[in-house]
Amino acid sequence: MANSLSTTSSPHPMIIESATDLGIDALQNPGKYAGFMGISVGHKFFSKATMEYFFLWGSQIFKEFIILILDDPDTYNFMIFEDLTKEIALNKARIIGDEKARSYKKVINKLGVKNIKIVQVRDFSQNTHYLNLYTKIKAYTEINSSFKQELFNLMENGIGGKIQEHIKSRNITQKEAADIKEILSEYILEEFVSLVYFTEYGYPIEIDPTREFSTKKLLYEGQFPDLSRALQLTKRGHVYTHPEGVTKASY
């Protein structure tokens, strides 16, 4: 059953739908952990008005709270759905991400909270730890079909309808459709690696307005032991929460 965790400075309480592992301890011991929240730049849920609740709540729960703007991975969506080159698509994704970052910083400054940091993908995508995770996870998709299918399932749940609509409208062949899905799978892979990166390097608690990525949950629960060992995974926490009366469709 969902529970509400109200904050004195927010007009609406946050509803806690579920919490796992270290997430439970984080809720019981505010200020003990650092946490993060991934933001999809194209989803209307992550408006300034909605995020204000997360900013207030997260600043009270965590000693440091990262807002992770997942802009670069949208490159692949723009490549396919808007027929852009990779260079132009990346530039568009970053322009949108930059605007999102500026708007969030204005809200955070207005609220006067000091322990929230806005991070974009290019701030860490060349980091040695991130590249190591990416290389190992990407390689694992090539040798473990079940893991790769899990990532594909995430993509299908998120944008499967949009993919099918695109394929039908273009009268695309089966081979072309498979190629499109391979390109789009890179967007979910980069998002997934980013979540693991922050979880493993200083921010073990993920805040999410939906249930945890199924692939991440399975990985941390030991369903892919070879990969878990290769990545030397530690413990993580996840908190599924949202403002009262404001919900986001799950993946």
PDB file of N, CA and C in Angstrom, residues 142-203:
ATOM      1  N   GLU A 142      25.692  -8.782 -26.204  1.00  0.00           N
ATOM      2  CA  GLU A 142      26.057  -9.589 -27.377  1.00  0.00           C
ATOM      3  C   GLU A 142      26.191 -11.077 -27.044  1.00  0.00           C
ATOM      4  N   ILE A 143      26.337 -11.403 -25.761  1.00  0.00           N
ATOM      5  CA  ILE A 143      26.525 -12.807 -25.389  1.00  0.00           C
ATOM      6  C   ILE A 143      25.381 -13.383 -24.566  1.00  0.00           C
ATOM      7  N   ASN A 144      24.491 -12.517 -24.089  1.00  0.00           N
ATOM      8  CA  ASN A 144      23.362 -12.988 -23.295  1.00  0.00           C
ATOM      9  C   ASN A 144      22.069 -12.455 -23.903  1.00  0.00           C
ATOM     10  N   SER A 145      21.379 -13.319 -24.630  1.00  0.00           N
ATOM     11  CA  SER A 145      20.171 -12.901 -25.350  1.00  0.00           C
ATOM     12  C   SER A 145      19.044 -12.513 -24.403  1.00  0.00           C
ATOM     13  N   SER A 146      18.996 -13.140 -23.224  1.00  0.00           N
ATOM     14  CA  SER A 146      17.940 -12.815 -22.255  1.00  0.00           C
ATOM     15  C   SER A 146      18.104 -11.384 -21.747  1.00  0.00           C
ATOM     16  N   PHE A 147      19.357 -11.002 -21.469  1.00  0.00           N
ATOM     17  CA  PHE A 147      19.619  -9.645 -20.998  1.00  0.00           C
ATOM     18  C   PHE A 147      19.287  -8.632 -22.096  1.00  0.00           C
ATOM     19  N   LYS A 148      19.711  -8.932 -23.309  1.00  0.00           N
ATOM     20  CA  LYS A 148      19.416  -8.025 -24.423  1.00  0.00           C
ATOM     21  C   LYS A 148      17.915  -7.889 -24.622  1.00  0.00           C
ATOM     22  N   GLN A 149      17.180  -8.988 -24.484  1.00  0.00           N
ATOM     23  CA  GLN A 149      15.732  -8.938 -24.641  1.00  0.00           C
ATOM     24  C   GLN A 149      15.091  -8.096 -23.547  1.00  0.00           C
ATOM     25  N   GLU A 150      15.646  -8.149 -22.339  1.00  0.00           N
ATOM     26  CA  GLU A 150      15.138  -7.319 -21.251  1.00  0.00           C
ATOM     27  C   GLU A 150      15.251  -5.838 -21.607  1.00  0.00           C
ATOM     28  N   LEU A 151      16.389  -5.454 -22.184  1.00  0.00           N
ATOM     29  CA  LEU A 151      16.552  -4.066 -22.600  1.00  0.00           C
ATOM     30  C   LEU A 151      15.583  -3.712 -23.726  1.00  0.00           C
ATOM     31  N   PHE A 152      15.412  -4.635 -24.672  1.00  0.00           N
ATOM     32  CA  PHE A 152      14.451  -4.411 -25.753  1.00  0.00           C
ATOM     33  C   PHE A 152      13.036  -4.261 -25.199  1.00  0.00           C
ATOM     34  N   ASN A 153      12.716  -5.040 -24.169  1.00  0.00           N
ATOM     35  CA  ASN A 153      11.383  -4.948 -23.566  1.00  0.00           C
ATOM     36  C   ASN A 153      11.147  -3.567 -22.960  1.00  0.00           C
ATOM     37  N   LEU A 154      12.191  -3.009 -22.332  1.00  0.00           N
ATOM     38  CA  LEU A 154      12.077  -1.655 -21.795  1.00  0.00           C
ATOM     39  C   LEU A 154      11.758  -0.660 -22.905  1.00  0.00           C
ATOM     40  N   MET A 155      12.458  -0.812 -24.019  1.00  0.00           N
ATOM     41  CA  MET A 155      12.243   0.072 -25.158  1.00  0.00           C
ATOM     42  C   MET A 155      10.827  -0.090 -25.706  1.00  0.00           C
ATOM     43  N   GLU A 156      10.388  -1.337 -25.837  1.00  0.00           N
ATOM     44  CA  GLU A 156       9.045  -1.605 -26.365  1.00  0.00           C
ATOM     45  C   GLU A 156       7.978  -1.032 -25.446  1.00  0.00           C
ATOM     46  N   ASN A 157       8.167  -1.181 -24.146  1.00  0.00           N
ATOM     47  CA  ASN A 157       7.191  -0.650 -23.193  1.00  0.00           C
ATOM     48  C   ASN A 157       7.133   0.863 -23.241  1.00  0.00           C
ATOM     49  N   GLY A 158       8.297   1.482 -23.479  1.00  0.00           N
ATOM     50  CA  GLY A 158       8.342   2.935 -23.486  1.00  0.00           C
ATOM     51  C   GLY A 158       7.862   3.571 -24.784  1.00  0.00           C
ATOM     52  N   ILE A 159       8.370   3.052 -25.925  1.00  0.00           N
ATOM     53  CA  ILE A 159       8.057   3.700 -27.213  1.00  0.00           C
ATOM     54  C   ILE A 159       7.655   2.682 -28.282  1.00  0.00           C
ATOM     55  N   GLY A 160       7.229   1.507 -27.851  1.00  0.00           N
ATOM     56  CA  GLY A 160       6.863   0.473 -28.822  1.00  0.00           C
ATOM     57  C   GLY A 160       5.780   0.917 -29.794  1.00  0.00           C
ATOM     58  N   GLY A 161       4.771   1.605 -29.283  1.00  0.00           N
ATOM     59  CA  GLY A 161       3.689   2.088 -30.145  1.00  0.00           C
ATOM     60  C   GLY A 161       4.191   3.088 -31.170  1.00  0.00           C
ATOM     61  N   LYS A 162       5.082   3.956 -30.738  1.00  0.00           N
ATOM     62  CA  LYS A 162       5.639   4.962 -31.640  1.00  0.00           C
ATOM     63  C   LYS A 162       6.484   4.297 -32.724  1.00  0.00           C
ATOM     64  N   ILE A 163       7.209   3.244 -32.354  1.00  0.00           N
ATOM     65  CA  ILE A 163       8.022   2.516 -33.328  1.00  0.00           C
ATOM     66  C   ILE A 163       7.136   1.874 -34.390  1.00  0.00           C
ATOM     67  N   GLN A 164       6.088   1.210 -33.955  1.00  0.00           N
ATOM     68  CA  GLN A 164       5.184   0.536 -34.895  1.00  0.00           C
ATOM     69  C   GLN A 164       4.508   1.532 -35.830  1.00  0.00           C
ATOM     70  N   GLU A 165       4.117   2.665 -35.286  1.00  0.00           N
ATOM     71  CA  GLU A 165       3.488   3.713 -36.099  1.00  0.00           C
ATOM     72  C   GLU A 165       4.461   4.219 -37.163  1.00  0.00           C
ATOM     73  N   HIS A 166       5.716   4.392 -36.765  1.00  0.00           N
ATOM     74  CA  HIS A 166       6.755   4.854 -37.693  1.00  0.00           C
ATOM     75  C   HIS A 166       6.982   3.827 -38.793  1.00  0.00           C
ATOM     76  N   ILE A 167       7.052   2.564 -38.429  1.00  0.00           N
ATOM     77  CA  ILE A 167       7.278   1.494 -39.404  1.00  0.00           C
ATOM     78  C   ILE A 167       6.140   1.424 -40.415  1.00  0.00           C
ATOM     79  N   LYS A 168       4.910   1.521 -39.935  1.00  0.00           N
ATOM     80  CA  LYS A 168       3.740   1.452 -40.824  1.00  0.00           C
ATOM     81  C   LYS A 168       3.682   2.650 -41.766  1.00  0.00           C
ATOM     82  N   SER A 169       3.978   3.818 -41.238  1.00  0.00           N
ATOM     83  CA  SER A 169       3.868   5.042 -42.051  1.00  0.00           C
ATOM     84  C   SER A 169       4.914   5.094 -43.153  1.00  0.00           C
ATOM     85  N   ARG A 170       6.025   4.390 -42.972  1.00  0.00           N
ATOM     86  CA  ARG A 170       7.110   4.421 -43.958  1.00  0.00           C
ATOM     87  C   ARG A 170       7.136   3.169 -44.845  1.00  0.00           C
ATOM     88  N   ASN A 171       6.216   2.261 -44.623  1.00  0.00           N
ATOM     89  CA  ASN A 171       6.195   1.006 -45.402  1.00  0.00           C
ATOM     90  C   ASN A 171       7.573   0.333 -45.362  1.00  0.00           C
ATOM     91  N   ILE A 172       8.097   0.197 -44.153  1.00  0.00           N
ATOM     92  CA  ILE A 172       9.460  -0.278 -43.929  1.00  0.00           C
ATOM     93  C   ILE A 172       9.525  -1.802 -43.971  1.00  0.00           C
ATOM     94  N   THR A 173      10.590  -2.321 -44.531  1.00  0.00           N
ATOM     95  CA  THR A 173      10.772  -3.770 -44.608  1.00  0.00           C
ATOM     96  C   THR A 173      11.150  -4.332 -43.235  1.00  0.00           C
ATOM     97  N   GLN A 174      11.075  -5.653 -43.120  1.00  0.00           N
ATOM     98  CA  GLN A 174      11.428  -6.315 -41.865  1.00  0.00           C
ATOM     99  C   GLN A 174      12.870  -6.044 -41.472  1.00  0.00           C
ATOM    100  N   LYS A 175      13.755  -6.109 -42.458  1.00  0.00           N
ATOM    101  CA  LYS A 175      15.168  -5.853 -42.196  1.00  0.00           C
ATOM    102  C   LYS A 175      15.379  -4.415 -41.731  1.00  0.00           C
ATOM    103  N   GLU A 176      14.729  -3.462 -42.387  1.00  0.00           N
ATOM    104  CA  GLU A 176      14.848  -2.060 -41.997  1.00  0.00           C
ATOM    105  C   GLU A 176      14.287  -1.833 -40.600  1.00  0.00           C
ATOM    106  N   ALA A 177      13.191  -2.509 -40.285  1.00  0.00           N
ATOM    107  CA  ALA A 177      12.588  -2.387 -38.957  1.00  0.00           C
ATOM    108  C   ALA A 177      13.535  -2.902 -37.884  1.00  0.00           C
ATOM    109  N   ALA A 178      14.206  -4.007 -38.173  1.00  0.00           N
ATOM    110  CA  ALA A 178      15.174  -4.564 -37.219  1.00  0.00           C
ATOM    111  C   ALA A 178      16.337  -3.607 -37.009  1.00  0.00           C
ATOM    112  N   ASP A 179      16.780  -2.972 -38.088  1.00  0.00           N
ATOM    113  CA  ASP A 179      17.873  -1.998 -37.988  1.00  0.00           C
ATOM    114  C   ASP A 179      17.461  -0.797 -37.148  1.00  0.00           C
ATOM    115  N   ILE A 180      16.235  -0.355 -37.343  1.00  0.00           N
ATOM    116  CA  ILE A 180      15.711   0.778 -36.573  1.00  0.00           C
ATOM    117  C   ILE A 180      15.701   0.450 -35.078  1.00  0.00           C
ATOM    118  N   LYS A 181      15.247  -0.743 -34.749  1.00  0.00           N
ATOM    119  CA  LYS A 181      15.187  -1.137 -33.343  1.00  0.00           C
ATOM    120  C   LYS A 181      16.579  -1.256 -32.732  1.00  0.00           C
ATOM    121  N   GLU A 182      17.541  -1.685 -33.528  1.00  0.00           N
ATOM    122  CA  GLU A 182      18.918  -1.766 -33.031  1.00  0.00           C
ATOM    123  C   GLU A 182      19.452  -0.369 -32.699  1.00  0.00           C
ATOM    124  N   ILE A 183      19.160   0.595 -33.567  1.00  0.00           N
ATOM    125  CA  ILE A 183      19.604   1.970 -33.312  1.00  0.00           C
ATOM    126  C   ILE A 183      18.918   2.528 -32.069  1.00  0.00           C
ATOM    127  N   LEU A 184      17.606   2.318 -31.978  1.00  0.00           N
ATOM    128  CA  LEU A 184      16.859   2.840 -30.836  1.00  0.00           C
ATOM    129  C   LEU A 184      17.244   2.151 -29.530  1.00  0.00           C
ATOM    130  N   SER A 185      17.708   0.918 -29.615  1.00  0.00           N
ATOM    131  CA  SER A 185      18.106   0.209 -28.394  1.00  0.00           C
ATOM    132  C   SER A 185      19.302   0.882 -27.729  1.00  0.00           C
ATOM    133  N   GLU A 186      20.061   1.645 -28.515  1.00  0.00           N
ATOM    134  CA  GLU A 186      21.204   2.354 -27.947  1.00  0.00           C
ATOM    135  C   GLU A 186      20.738   3.421 -26.959  1.00  0.00           C
ATOM    136  N   TYR A 187      19.570   3.997 -27.218  1.00  0.00           N
ATOM    137  CA  TYR A 187      19.058   5.023 -26.299  1.00  0.00           C
ATOM    138  C   TYR A 187      18.731   4.416 -24.939  1.00  0.00           C
ATOM    139  N   ILE A 188      18.112   3.240 -24.928  1.00  0.00           N
ATOM    140  CA  ILE A 188      17.782   2.618 -23.647  1.00  0.00           C
ATOM    141  C   ILE A 188      19.046   2.089 -22.967  1.00  0.00           C
ATOM    142  N   LEU A 189      20.019   1.637 -23.759  1.00  0.00           N
ATOM    143  CA  LEU A 189      21.283   1.159 -23.191  1.00  0.00           C
ATOM    144  C   LEU A 189      22.017   2.293 -22.491  1.00  0.00           C
ATOM    145  N   GLU A 190      22.108   3.446 -23.139  1.00  0.00           N
ATOM    146  CA  GLU A 190      22.822   4.576 -22.542  1.00  0.00           C
ATOM    147  C   GLU A 190      22.115   5.078 -21.282  1.00  0.00           C
ATOM    148  N   GLU A 191      20.786   5.079 -21.300  1.00  0.00           N
ATOM    149  CA  GLU A 191      20.047   5.455 -20.100  1.00  0.00           C
ATOM    150  C   GLU A 191      20.330   4.464 -18.974  1.00  0.00           C
ATOM    151  N   PHE A 192      20.294   3.187 -19.303  1.00  0.00           N
ATOM    152  CA  PHE A 192      20.510   2.135 -18.322  1.00  0.00           C
ATOM    153  C   PHE A 192      21.910   2.234 -17.703  1.00  0.00           C
ATOM    154  N   VAL A 193      22.921   2.409 -18.538  1.00  0.00           N
ATOM    155  CA  VAL A 193      24.295   2.519 -18.047  1.00  0.00           C
ATOM    156  C   VAL A 193      24.433   3.750 -17.146  1.00  0.00           C
ATOM    157  N   SER A 194      23.769   4.836 -17.505  1.00  0.00           N
ATOM    158  CA  SER A 194      23.823   6.050 -16.688  1.00  0.00           C
ATOM    159  C   SER A 194      23.254   5.814 -15.294  1.00  0.00           C
ATOM    160  N   LEU A 195      22.158   5.069 -15.226  1.00  0.00           N
ATOM    161  CA  LEU A 195      21.545   4.772 -13.929  1.00  0.00           C
ATOM    162  C   LEU A 195      22.473   3.914 -13.069  1.00  0.00           C
ATOM    163  N   VAL A 196      23.088   2.925 -13.686  1.00  0.00           N
ATOM    164  CA  VAL A 196      24.023   2.065 -12.948  1.00  0.00           C
ATOM    165  C   VAL A 196      25.244   2.872 -12.504  1.00  0.00           C
ATOM    166  N   TYR A 197      25.714   3.753 -13.373  1.00  0.00           N
ATOM    167  CA  TYR A 197      26.885   4.583 -13.056  1.00  0.00           C
ATOM    168  C   TYR A 197      26.654   5.405 -11.794  1.00  0.00           C
ATOM    169  N   PHE A 198      25.530   6.111 -11.721  1.00  0.00           N
ATOM    170  CA  PHE A 198      25.283   6.931 -10.536  1.00  0.00           C
ATOM    171  C   PHE A 198      25.041   6.078  -9.301  1.00  0.00           C
ATOM    172  N   THR A 199      24.358   4.952  -9.478  1.00  0.00           N
ATOM    173  CA  THR A 199      24.114   4.050  -8.362  1.00  0.00           C
ATOM    174  C   THR A 199      25.417   3.555  -7.750  1.00  0.00           C
ATOM    175  N   GLU A 200      26.377   3.238  -8.601  1.00  0.00           N
ATOM    176  CA  GLU A 200      27.631   2.646  -8.134  1.00  0.00           C
ATOM    177  C   GLU A 200      28.687   3.671  -7.728  1.00  0.00           C
ATOM    178  N   TYR A 201      28.543   4.891  -8.144  1.00  0.00           N
ATOM    179  CA  TYR A 201      29.585   5.880  -7.880  1.00  0.00           C
ATOM    180  C   TYR A 201      29.058   7.077  -7.094  1.00  0.00           C
ATOM    181  N   GLY A 202      28.563   6.768  -5.906  1.00  0.00           N
ATOM    182  CA  GLY A 202      28.271   7.816  -4.937  1.00  0.00           C
ATOM    183  C   GLY A 202      26.820   8.133  -4.647  1.00  0.00           C
ATOM    184  N   TYR A 203      25.894   7.621  -5.467  1.00  0.00           N
ATOM    185  CA  TYR A 203      24.480   7.975  -5.296  1.00  0.00           C
ATOM    186  C   TYR A 203      23.628   6.707  -5.357  1.00  0.00           C
TER     187      TYR A 203
END
